[in-house]
PDB file of N, CA and C in Angstrom:
ATOM      1  N   MET A   1      27.554   6.190   1.529  1.00  0.00           N
ATOM      2  CA  MET A   1      26.472   6.689   2.181  1.00  0.00           C
ATOM      3  C   MET A   1      25.992   8.248   1.859  1.00  0.00           C
ATOM      4  N   LEU A   2      26.734   9.048   1.186  1.00  0.00           N
ATOM      5  CA  LEU A   2      26.593  10.132   0.490  1.00  0.00           C
ATOM      6  C   LEU A   2      25.449  10.061  -0.685  1.00  0.00           C
ATOM      7  N   LYS A   3      26.047   8.779  -1.540  1.00  0.00           N
ATOM      8  CA  LYS A   3      25.031   8.474  -2.415  1.00  0.00           C
ATOM      9  C   LYS A   3      23.480   8.048  -1.988  1.00  0.00           C
ATOM     10  N   ILE A   4      23.397   7.367  -1.014  1.00  0.00           N
ATOM     11  CA  ILE A   4      22.050   6.991  -0.615  1.00  0.00           C
ATOM     12  C   ILE A   4      21.584   8.310  -0.025  1.00  0.00           C
ATOM     13  N   GLU A   5      21.863   8.855   0.328  1.00  0.00           N
ATOM     14  CA  GLU A   5      21.530  10.433   1.083  1.00  0.00           C
ATOM     15  C   GLU A   5      21.143  11.120  -0.554  1.00  0.00           C
ATOM     16  N   GLU A   6      21.882  11.300  -1.419  1.00  0.00           N
ATOM     17  CA  GLU A   6      21.404  12.121  -2.290  1.00  0.00           C
ATOM     18  C   GLU A   6      20.436  11.396  -3.468  1.00  0.00           C
ATOM     19  N   GLU A   7      20.169  10.084  -3.479  1.00  0.00           N
ATOM     20  CA  GLU A   7      19.098   9.354  -3.916  1.00  0.00           C
ATOM     21  C   GLU A   7      17.967   9.839  -3.359  1.00  0.00           C
ATOM     22  N   VAL A   8      18.191   9.592  -1.923  1.00  0.00           N
ATOM     23  CA  VAL A   8      16.471   9.986  -1.351  1.00  0.00           C
ATOM     24  C   VAL A   8      16.106  11.196  -1.404  1.00  0.00           C
ATOM     25  N   LYS A   9      17.086  12.316  -1.505  1.00  0.00           N
ATOM     26  CA  LYS A   9      16.896  13.836  -1.463  1.00  0.00           C
ATOM     27  C   LYS A   9      16.288  14.030  -2.731  1.00  0.00           C
ATOM     28  N   MET A  10      16.682  13.261  -3.639  1.00  0.00           N
ATOM     29  CA  MET A  10      16.591  13.732  -5.262  1.00  0.00           C
ATOM     30  C   MET A  10      15.335  12.828  -5.529  1.00  0.00           C
ATOM     31  N   ASN A  11      14.561  11.916  -4.881  1.00  0.00           N
ATOM     32  CA  ASN A  11      13.799  10.893  -5.143  1.00  0.00           C
ATOM     33  C   ASN A  11      12.349  11.736  -5.348  1.00  0.00           C
ATOM     34  N   PRO A  12      11.358  11.598  -6.531  1.00  0.00           N
ATOM     35  CA  PRO A  12      10.284  12.221  -6.715  1.00  0.00           C
ATOM     36  C   PRO A  12       9.071  11.818  -5.531  1.00  0.00           C
ATOM     37  N   ASN A  13       9.200  10.567  -5.216  1.00  0.00           N
ATOM     38  CA  ASN A  13       8.340  10.029  -4.220  1.00  0.00           C
ATOM     39  C   ASN A  13       8.352  10.942  -3.020  1.00  0.00           C
ATOM     40  N   ARG A  14       7.505  11.243  -2.373  1.00  0.00           N
ATOM     41  CA  ARG A  14       6.944  12.254  -1.504  1.00  0.00           C
ATOM     42  C   ARG A  14       7.009  11.527  -0.054  1.00  0.00           C
ATOM     43  N   LEU A  15       6.908  10.422  -0.239  1.00  0.00           N
ATOM     44  CA  LEU A  15       6.911   9.342   0.813  1.00  0.00           C
ATOM     45  C   LEU A  15       8.559   9.175   1.427  1.00  0.00           C
ATOM     46  N   VAL A  16       9.259   8.974   0.317  1.00  0.00           N
ATOM     47  CA  VAL A  16      11.259   8.774   0.492  1.00  0.00           C
ATOM     48  C   VAL A  16      11.182   9.969   1.133  1.00  0.00           C
ATOM     49  N   GLN A  17      10.887  11.025   0.702  1.00  0.00           N
ATOM     50  CA  GLN A  17      11.340  12.449   1.089  1.00  0.00           C
ATOM     51  C   GLN A  17      10.836  12.537   2.658  1.00  0.00           C
ATOM     52  N   TYR A  18       9.617  12.501   2.921  1.00  0.00           N
ATOM     53  CA  TYR A  18       9.022  12.885   3.956  1.00  0.00           C
ATOM     54  C   TYR A  18       9.783  12.093   5.147  1.00  0.00           C
ATOM     55  N   LEU A  19       9.877  10.651   4.945  1.00  0.00           N
ATOM     56  CA  LEU A  19      10.402   9.650   5.866  1.00  0.00           C
ATOM     57  C   LEU A  19      12.132   9.634   5.749  1.00  0.00           C
ATOM     58  N   ASP A  20      12.561  10.309   4.838  1.00  0.00           N
ATOM     59  CA  ASP A  20      14.337  10.259   4.546  1.00  0.00           C
ATOM     60  C   ASP A  20      14.634   8.826   4.607  1.00  0.00           C
ATOM     61  N   LYS A  21      14.258   8.153   3.778  1.00  0.00           N
ATOM     62  CA  LYS A  21      14.968   6.866   3.766  1.00  0.00           C
ATOM     63  C   LYS A  21      14.214   6.231   2.537  1.00  0.00           C
ATOM     64  N   PRO A  22      15.090   5.225   1.921  1.00  0.00           N
ATOM     65  CA  PRO A  22      14.575   4.717   0.452  1.00  0.00           C
ATOM     66  C   PRO A  22      13.441   3.795   0.902  1.00  0.00           C
ATOM     67  N   ALA A  23      12.808   3.579  -0.353  1.00  0.00           N
ATOM     68  CA  ALA A  23      11.530   3.035  -0.180  1.00  0.00           C
ATOM     69  C   ALA A  23      11.296   1.156   0.106  1.00  0.00           C
ATOM     70  N   GLU A  24      12.560   0.933   0.005  1.00  0.00           N
ATOM     71  CA  GLU A  24      12.793  -0.735   0.172  1.00  0.00           C
ATOM     72  C   GLU A  24      12.835  -0.639   1.868  1.00  0.00           C
ATOM     73  N   ASP A  25      12.884   0.158   2.684  1.00  0.00           N
ATOM     74  CA  ASP A  25      13.066   0.089   3.688  1.00  0.00           C
ATOM     75  C   ASP A  25      12.164   0.706   4.722  1.00  0.00           C
ATOM     76  N   PHE A  26      10.852   1.010   3.991  1.00  0.00           N
ATOM     77  CA  PHE A  26       9.784   1.541   4.629  1.00  0.00           C
ATOM     78  C   PHE A  26       8.985   0.180   5.615  1.00  0.00           C
ATOM     79  N   THR A  27       8.406   0.733   6.563  1.00  0.00           N
ATOM     80  CA  THR A  27       8.050   0.049   7.237  1.00  0.00           C
ATOM     81  C   THR A  27       6.467  -0.016   7.609  1.00  0.00           C
ATOM     82  N   LYS A  28       5.682  -0.437   8.113  1.00  0.00           N
ATOM     83  CA  LYS A  28       4.204   0.056   8.770  1.00  0.00           C
ATOM     84  C   LYS A  28       4.003   1.146   9.601  1.00  0.00           C
ATOM     85  N   ARG A  29       4.832   1.117  10.437  1.00  0.00           N
ATOM     86  CA  ARG A  29       5.120   2.376  11.365  1.00  0.00           C
ATOM     87  C   ARG A  29       5.376   3.588  10.282  1.00  0.00           C
ATOM     88  N   ASP A  30       6.106   3.410   9.746  1.00  0.00           N
ATOM     89  CA  ASP A  30       6.590   4.613   8.639  1.00  0.00           C
ATOM     90  C   ASP A  30       5.289   5.045   7.616  1.00  0.00           C
ATOM     91  N   LEU A  31       4.571   3.957   7.209  1.00  0.00           N
ATOM     92  CA  LEU A  31       3.237   4.326   6.711  1.00  0.00           C
ATOM     93  C   LEU A  31       2.498   5.234   7.436  1.00  0.00           C
ATOM     94  N   ILE A  32       2.210   4.613   8.503  1.00  0.00           N
ATOM     95  CA  ILE A  32       1.244   5.245   9.382  1.00  0.00           C
ATOM     96  C   ILE A  32       1.680   6.619  10.082  1.00  0.00           C
ATOM     97  N   LYS A  33       2.702   6.506  10.095  1.00  0.00           N
ATOM     98  CA  LYS A  33       3.506   8.468  10.520  1.00  0.00           C
ATOM     99  C   LYS A  33       2.775   9.049   9.508  1.00  0.00           C
ATOM    100  N   PHE A  34       3.416   8.690   8.098  1.00  0.00           N
ATOM    101  CA  PHE A  34       3.083   9.544   6.816  1.00  0.00           C
ATOM    102  C   PHE A  34       1.506  10.031   6.957  1.00  0.00           C
ATOM    103  N   ILE A  35       0.753   8.539   7.043  1.00  0.00           N
ATOM    104  CA  ILE A  35      -0.606   8.797   7.074  1.00  0.00           C
ATOM    105  C   ILE A  35      -1.278   9.966   7.691  1.00  0.00           C
ATOM    106  N   GLU A  36      -0.939   9.643   9.175  1.00  0.00           N
ATOM    107  CA  GLU A  36      -1.068  10.520  10.385  1.00  0.00           C
ATOM    108  C   GLU A  36      -0.824  11.928   9.860  1.00  0.00           C
ATOM    109  N   GLY A  37       0.438  12.043  10.058  1.00  0.00           N
ATOM    110  CA  GLY A  37       0.850  13.299   9.631  1.00  0.00           C
ATOM    111  C   GLY A  37       0.483  14.146   8.767  1.00  0.00           C
ATOM    112  N   ASN A  38       0.079  13.430   7.619  1.00  0.00           N
ATOM    113  CA  ASN A  38      -0.316  14.748   6.214  1.00  0.00           C
ATOM    114  C   ASN A  38      -2.035  14.337   6.229  1.00  0.00           C
ATOM    115  N   GLY A  39      -2.659  14.189   7.542  1.00  0.00           N
ATOM    116  CA  GLY A  39      -3.922  14.145   7.559  1.00  0.00           C
ATOM    117  C   GLY A  39      -4.610  12.903   6.205  1.00  0.00           C
ATOM    118  N   ILE A  40      -4.148  12.030   6.040  1.00  0.00           N
ATOM    119  CA  ILE A  40      -5.002  11.023   4.782  1.00  0.00           C
ATOM    120  C   ILE A  40      -5.916  10.355   5.324  1.00  0.00           C
ATOM    121  N   ARG A  41      -7.017  10.573   4.417  1.00  0.00           N
ATOM    122  CA  ARG A  41      -8.114   9.725   5.202  1.00  0.00           C
ATOM    123  C   ARG A  41      -8.358   8.615   3.789  1.00  0.00           C
ATOM    124  N   MET A  42      -7.838   8.491   2.984  1.00  0.00           N
ATOM    125  CA  MET A  42      -8.138   6.843   1.939  1.00  0.00           C
ATOM    126  C   MET A  42      -6.692   6.680   1.450  1.00  0.00           C
ATOM    127  N   VAL A  43      -6.638   5.312   1.710  1.00  0.00           N
ATOM    128  CA  VAL A  43      -5.667   4.296   1.125  1.00  0.00           C
ATOM    129  C   VAL A  43      -6.092   3.609  -0.089  1.00  0.00           C
ATOM    130  N   ASN A  44      -5.415   3.360  -1.117  1.00  0.00           N
ATOM    131  CA  ASN A  44      -5.812   2.836  -2.159  1.00  0.00           C
ATOM    132  C   ASN A  44      -4.303   1.771  -2.298  1.00  0.00           C
ATOM    133  N   PHE A  45      -5.017   0.375  -2.448  1.00  0.00           N
ATOM    134  CA  PHE A  45      -4.042  -0.366  -2.850  1.00  0.00           C
ATOM    135  C   PHE A  45      -4.557  -1.076  -4.305  1.00  0.00           C
ATOM    136  N   ARG A  46      -3.323  -0.925  -5.152  1.00  0.00           N
ATOM    137  CA  ARG A  46      -3.255  -1.006  -6.786  1.00  0.00           C
ATOM    138  C   ARG A  46      -2.519  -2.361  -6.887  1.00  0.00           C
ATOM    139  N   TYR A  47      -3.074  -2.682  -7.997  1.00  0.00           N
ATOM    140  CA  TYR A  47      -2.522  -3.727  -8.693  1.00  0.00           C
ATOM    141  C   TYR A  47      -2.982  -4.419  -9.873  1.00  0.00           C
ATOM    142  N   VAL A  48      -2.315  -5.039 -10.878  1.00  0.00           N
ATOM    143  CA  VAL A  48      -2.678  -5.113 -12.045  1.00  0.00           C
ATOM    144  C   VAL A  48      -3.638  -6.272 -12.324  1.00  0.00           C
ATOM    145  N   GLY A  49      -4.662  -6.400 -12.972  1.00  0.00           N
ATOM    146  CA  GLY A  49      -5.631  -7.206 -12.880  1.00  0.00           C
ATOM    147  C   GLY A  49      -5.483  -8.545 -14.212  1.00  0.00           C
ATOM    148  N   GLY A  50      -6.118  -9.329 -14.045  1.00  0.00           N
ATOM    149  CA  GLY A  50      -5.801 -10.518 -14.864  1.00  0.00           C
ATOM    150  C   GLY A  50      -5.995 -10.053 -16.475  1.00  0.00           C
ATOM    151  N   ASP A  51      -6.453  -8.755 -16.525  1.00  0.00           N
ATOM    152  CA  ASP A  51      -6.921  -8.639 -18.373  1.00  0.00           C
ATOM    153  C   ASP A  51      -5.526  -7.323 -18.443  1.00  0.00           C
ATOM    154  N   GLY A  52      -4.557  -7.200 -17.163  1.00  0.00           N
ATOM    155  CA  GLY A  52      -3.571  -6.261 -17.641  1.00  0.00           C
ATOM    156  C   GLY A  52      -3.764  -4.918 -17.473  1.00  0.00           C
ATOM    157  N   ARG A  53      -4.926  -4.323 -16.679  1.00  0.00           N
ATOM    158  CA  ARG A  53      -5.236  -3.002 -16.386  1.00  0.00           C
ATOM    159  C   ARG A  53      -4.867  -2.776 -15.130  1.00  0.00           C
ATOM    160  N   LEU A  54      -4.184  -1.687 -14.734  1.00  0.00           N
ATOM    161  CA  LEU A  54      -4.076  -1.028 -13.265  1.00  0.00           C
ATOM    162  C   LEU A  54      -5.695  -1.165 -12.574  1.00  0.00           C
ATOM    163  N   LYS A  55      -5.746  -1.678 -11.679  1.00  0.00           N
ATOM    164  CA  LYS A  55      -7.070  -1.771 -10.650  1.00  0.00           C
ATOM    165  C   LYS A  55      -6.748  -1.316  -9.444  1.00  0.00           C
ATOM    166  N   SER A  56      -7.742  -0.600  -8.824  1.00  0.00           N
ATOM    167  CA  SER A  56      -7.537   0.092  -7.436  1.00  0.00           C
ATOM    168  C   SER A  56      -8.678  -0.470  -6.551  1.00  0.00           C
ATOM    169  N   LEU A  57      -8.217  -0.710  -5.428  1.00  0.00           N
ATOM    170  CA  LEU A  57      -9.270  -0.929  -4.061  1.00  0.00           C
ATOM    171  C   LEU A  57      -8.990   0.170  -3.510  1.00  0.00           C
ATOM    172  N   ASN A  58      -9.946   0.947  -3.011  1.00  0.00           N
ATOM    173  CA  ASN A  58      -9.976   2.065  -1.996  1.00  0.00           C
ATOM    174  C   ASN A  58     -10.394   1.992  -0.732  1.00  0.00           C
ATOM    175  N   PHE A  59      -9.848   2.149   0.287  1.00  0.00           N
ATOM    176  CA  PHE A  59     -10.165   2.330   1.706  1.00  0.00           C
ATOM    177  C   PHE A  59     -10.274   3.195   2.513  1.00  0.00           C
ATOM    178  N   VAL A  60     -11.520   4.035   3.214  1.00  0.00           N
ATOM    179  CA  VAL A  60     -11.609   5.267   3.964  1.00  0.00           C
ATOM    180  C   VAL A  60     -11.035   4.947   5.033  1.00  0.00           C
ATOM    181  N   ILE A  61      -9.976   5.849   5.717  1.00  0.00           N
ATOM    182  CA  ILE A  61      -9.504   5.307   6.999  1.00  0.00           C
ATOM    183  C   ILE A  61     -10.594   5.827   8.030  1.00  0.00           C
ATOM    184  N   GLN A  62     -10.951   4.822   9.028  1.00  0.00           N
ATOM    185  CA  GLN A  62     -11.771   5.263  10.146  1.00  0.00           C
ATOM    186  C   GLN A  62     -11.079   5.990  11.284  1.00  0.00           C
ATOM    187  N   ASN A  63     -10.027   4.981  11.818  1.00  0.00           N
ATOM    188  CA  ASN A  63      -9.132   5.315  12.941  1.00  0.00           C
ATOM    189  C   ASN A  63      -8.318   4.542  13.103  1.00  0.00           C
ATOM    190  N   ARG A  64      -6.768   4.853  13.727  1.00  0.00           N
ATOM    191  CA  ARG A  64      -6.051   4.044  13.549  1.00  0.00           C
ATOM    192  C   ARG A  64      -5.859   2.687  13.602  1.00  0.00           C
ATOM    193  N   GLY A  65      -6.406   1.897  14.624  1.00  0.00           N
ATOM    194  CA  GLY A  65      -6.768   0.754  14.623  1.00  0.00           C
ATOM    195  C   GLY A  65      -7.315  -0.202  12.949  1.00  0.00           C
ATOM    196  N   GLN A  66      -7.957   0.453  12.526  1.00  0.00           N
ATOM    197  CA  GLN A  66      -8.563   0.245  11.268  1.00  0.00           C
ATOM    198  C   GLN A  66      -7.105   0.072  10.214  1.00  0.00           C
ATOM    199  N   LEU A  67      -6.649   1.078  10.543  1.00  0.00           N
ATOM    200  CA  LEU A  67      -5.343   1.605   9.821  1.00  0.00           C
ATOM    201  C   LEU A  67      -4.236   0.590   9.791  1.00  0.00           C
ATOM    202  N   ASP A  68      -3.967   0.155  11.083  1.00  0.00           N
ATOM    203  CA  ASP A  68      -2.952  -0.717  11.564  1.00  0.00           C
ATOM    204  C   ASP A  68      -3.260  -2.061  11.180  1.00  0.00           C
ATOM    205  N   ARG A  69      -4.684  -2.591  11.312  1.00  0.00           N
ATOM    206  CA  ARG A  69      -5.502  -3.961  10.752  1.00  0.00           C
ATOM    207  C   ARG A  69      -4.896  -4.004   9.191  1.00  0.00           C
ATOM    208  N   LEU A  70      -5.405  -2.826   8.645  1.00  0.00           N
ATOM    209  CA  LEU A  70      -5.434  -3.311   7.010  1.00  0.00           C
ATOM    210  C   LEU A  70      -3.903  -3.344   6.541  1.00  0.00           C
ATOM    211  N   LEU A  71      -3.014  -2.230   7.282  1.00  0.00           N
ATOM    212  CA  LEU A  71      -1.440  -2.435   6.808  1.00  0.00           C
ATOM    213  C   LEU A  71      -0.554  -3.834   6.994  1.00  0.00           C
ATOM    214  N   SER A  72      -1.744  -4.579   8.430  1.00  0.00           N
ATOM    215  CA  SER A  72      -0.749  -5.407   8.840  1.00  0.00           C
ATOM    216  C   SER A  72      -1.399  -6.877   8.071  1.00  0.00           C
ATOM    217  N   THR A  73      -2.679  -7.196   8.033  1.00  0.00           N
ATOM    218  CA  THR A  73      -3.330  -8.205   7.608  1.00  0.00           C
ATOM    219  C   THR A  73      -3.896  -7.821   6.117  1.00  0.00           C
ATOM    220  N   GLY A  74      -4.170  -6.807   5.548  1.00  0.00           N
ATOM    221  CA  GLY A  74      -4.600  -6.967   4.607  1.00  0.00           C
ATOM    222  C   GLY A  74      -6.278  -6.817   4.653  1.00  0.00           C
ATOM    223  N   GLU A  75      -6.734  -6.896   3.395  1.00  0.00           N
ATOM    224  CA  GLU A  75      -8.314  -6.770   3.227  1.00  0.00           C
ATOM    225  C   GLU A  75      -8.799  -8.249   2.502  1.00  0.00           C
ATOM    226  N   ARG A  76      -9.813  -8.487   3.422  1.00  0.00           N
ATOM    227  CA  ARG A  76     -10.347 -10.021   2.214  1.00  0.00           C
ATOM    228  C   ARG A  76     -11.192  -9.399   0.927  1.00  0.00           C
ATOM    229  N   VAL A  77     -11.044  -9.950   0.194  1.00  0.00           N
ATOM    230  CA  VAL A  77     -11.655  -9.774  -1.171  1.00  0.00           C
ATOM    231  C   VAL A  77     -12.439 -11.210  -1.595  1.00  0.00           C
ATOM    232  N   ASP A  78     -13.010 -10.890  -2.491  1.00  0.00           N
ATOM    233  CA  ASP A  78     -13.780 -11.905  -3.743  1.00  0.00           C
ATOM    234  C   ASP A  78     -12.604 -11.930  -4.545  1.00  0.00           C
ATOM    235  N   GLY A  79     -11.908 -13.025  -4.843  1.00  0.00           N
ATOM    236  CA  GLY A  79     -10.860 -13.137  -5.832  1.00  0.00           C
ATOM    237  C   GLY A  79     -11.302 -13.236  -7.232  1.00  0.00           C
ATOM    238  N   SER A  80     -12.568 -13.828  -7.263  1.00  0.00           N
ATOM    239  CA  SER A  80     -12.958 -14.329  -8.533  1.00  0.00           C
ATOM    240  C   SER A  80     -13.642 -12.567  -9.171  1.00  0.00           C
ATOM    241  N   SER A  81     -13.877 -11.959  -8.578  1.00  0.00           N
ATOM    242  CA  SER A  81     -14.330 -10.356  -9.302  1.00  0.00           C
ATOM    243  C   SER A  81     -12.956  -9.765  -9.204  1.00  0.00           C
ATOM    244  N   LEU A  82     -11.862  -9.921  -8.830  1.00  0.00           N
ATOM    245  CA  LEU A  82     -10.574  -9.252  -9.250  1.00  0.00           C
ATOM    246  C   LEU A  82      -9.885 -10.085 -10.417  1.00  0.00           C
ATOM    247  N   PHE A  83     -10.218 -11.682 -10.454  1.00  0.00           N
ATOM    248  CA  PHE A  83      -9.178 -12.152 -11.606  1.00  0.00           C
ATOM    249  C   PHE A  83     -10.131 -13.185 -12.065  1.00  0.00           C
ATOM    250  N   SER A  84     -10.407 -13.195 -13.196  1.00  0.00           N
ATOM    251  CA  SER A  84     -11.350 -14.072 -13.945  1.00  0.00           C
ATOM    252  C   SER A  84     -11.067 -15.416 -13.998  1.00  0.00           C
ATOM    253  N   PHE A  85      -9.794 -16.047 -13.642  1.00  0.00           N
ATOM    254  CA  PHE A  85      -9.328 -17.251 -13.567  1.00  0.00           C
ATOM    255  C   PHE A  85      -9.222 -17.829 -12.089  1.00  0.00           C
ATOM    256  N   VAL A  86      -9.933 -16.742 -11.327  1.00  0.00           N
ATOM    257  CA  VAL A  86      -9.904 -17.637 -10.014  1.00  0.00           C
ATOM    258  C   VAL A  86     -11.253 -18.442  -9.629  1.00  0.00           C
ATOM    259  N   ASP A  87     -11.560 -19.200  -9.290  1.00  0.00           N
ATOM    260  CA  ASP A  87     -12.790 -20.165  -8.904  1.00  0.00           C
ATOM    261  C   ASP A  87     -13.791 -19.302  -8.240  1.00  0.00           C
ATOM    262  N   ALA A  88     -14.917 -19.279  -8.523  1.00  0.00           N
ATOM    263  CA  ALA A  88     -15.595 -18.454  -7.154  1.00  0.00           C
ATOM    264  C   ALA A  88     -15.874 -19.398  -6.086  1.00  0.00           C
ATOM    265  N   ALA A  89     -16.134 -20.794  -6.445  1.00  0.00           N
ATOM    266  CA  ALA A  89     -15.950 -21.471  -5.272  1.00  0.00           C
ATOM    267  C   ALA A  89     -14.571 -21.532  -3.962  1.00  0.00           C
ATOM    268  N   ALA A  90     -13.685 -20.912  -4.390  1.00  0.00           N
ATOM    269  CA  ALA A  90     -12.379 -20.952  -3.573  1.00  0.00           C
ATOM    270  C   ALA A  90     -11.777 -19.716  -3.965  1.00  0.00           C
ATOM    271  N   SER A  91     -12.665 -18.434  -3.654  1.00  0.00           N
ATOM    272  CA  SER A  91     -12.020 -17.217  -4.268  1.00  0.00           C
ATOM    273  C   SER A  91     -11.818 -16.184  -3.068  1.00  0.00           C
ATOM    274  N   ASP A  92     -11.580 -16.845  -1.800  1.00  0.00           N
ATOM    275  CA  ASP A  92     -11.808 -15.536  -0.969  1.00  0.00           C
ATOM    276  C   ASP A  92     -10.062 -15.631  -0.615  1.00  0.00           C
ATOM    277  N   LEU A  93      -9.592 -14.070  -0.953  1.00  0.00           N
ATOM    278  CA  LEU A  93      -8.310 -13.794  -0.983  1.00  0.00           C
ATOM    279  C   LEU A  93      -8.213 -12.740  -0.185  1.00  0.00           C
ATOM    280  N   TYR A  94      -6.812 -12.462   0.479  1.00  0.00           N
ATOM    281  CA  TYR A  94      -6.000 -11.247   0.718  1.00  0.00           C
ATOM    282  C   TYR A  94      -5.302 -10.441   0.062  1.00  0.00           C
ATOM    283  N   VAL A  95      -5.538  -9.225  -0.021  1.00  0.00           N
ATOM    284  CA  VAL A  95      -4.590  -8.025  -0.799  1.00  0.00           C
ATOM    285  C   VAL A  95      -4.127  -7.756   0.762  1.00  0.00           C
ATOM    286  N   ILE A  96      -2.865  -7.641   0.535  1.00  0.00           N
ATOM    287  CA  ILE A  96      -1.578  -7.097   1.342  1.00  0.00           C
ATOM    288  C   ILE A  96      -0.947  -6.448   0.831  1.00  0.00           C
ATOM    289  N   PRO A  97      -0.757  -5.106   1.444  1.00  0.00           N
ATOM    290  CA  PRO A  97       0.436  -3.949   0.823  1.00  0.00           C
ATOM    291  C   PRO A  97       1.617  -4.461   1.037  1.00  0.00           C
ATOM    292  N   ARG A  98       2.469  -3.933  -0.059  1.00  0.00           N
ATOM    293  CA  ARG A  98       4.095  -4.308  -0.290  1.00  0.00           C
ATOM    294  C   ARG A  98       4.342  -3.074   0.075  1.00  0.00           C
ATOM    295  N   PHE A  99       4.844  -2.560   1.590  1.00  0.00           N
ATOM    296  CA  PHE A  99       5.208  -1.299   1.817  1.00  0.00           C
ATOM    297  C   PHE A  99       5.929  -0.429   1.084  1.00  0.00           C
ATOM    298  N   LYS A 100       7.080  -1.233   0.494  1.00  0.00           N
ATOM    299  CA  LYS A 100       8.244  -0.573  -0.443  1.00  0.00           C
ATOM    300  C   LYS A 100       7.687  -0.044  -1.707  1.00  0.00           C
ATOM    301  N   THR A 101       6.133  -0.287  -1.956  1.00  0.00           N
ATOM    302  CA  THR A 101       5.691   0.288  -3.211  1.00  0.00           C
ATOM    303  C   THR A 101       4.744   1.509  -3.006  1.00  0.00           C
ATOM    304  N   ALA A 102       4.719   1.854  -1.689  1.00  0.00           N
ATOM    305  CA  ALA A 102       4.076   2.787  -1.173  1.00  0.00           C
ATOM    306  C   ALA A 102       4.387   4.262  -1.851  1.00  0.00           C
TER     307      ALA A 102
END
């Protein structure tokens, strides 16, 4: 048990330190607590695009309900604009966060 406590304490991820738990144990409730507790107004979803480059989708948080929905069900996007190999005729995708990567 001490080993996990040391890893959390020494982890450079501010979220790990704030929540006092390893990233693989993060929940939606944890992320909301951190976002509200730190006055964060924008959330970024990052992903690797079809071209191998890091991409980002940015969301301005208007209220807790919107944040809860965003973290629960993600956001609908046009997949053909994110990935060139996705056919425009069937390109509706949802980007959903993986809490452990926060």
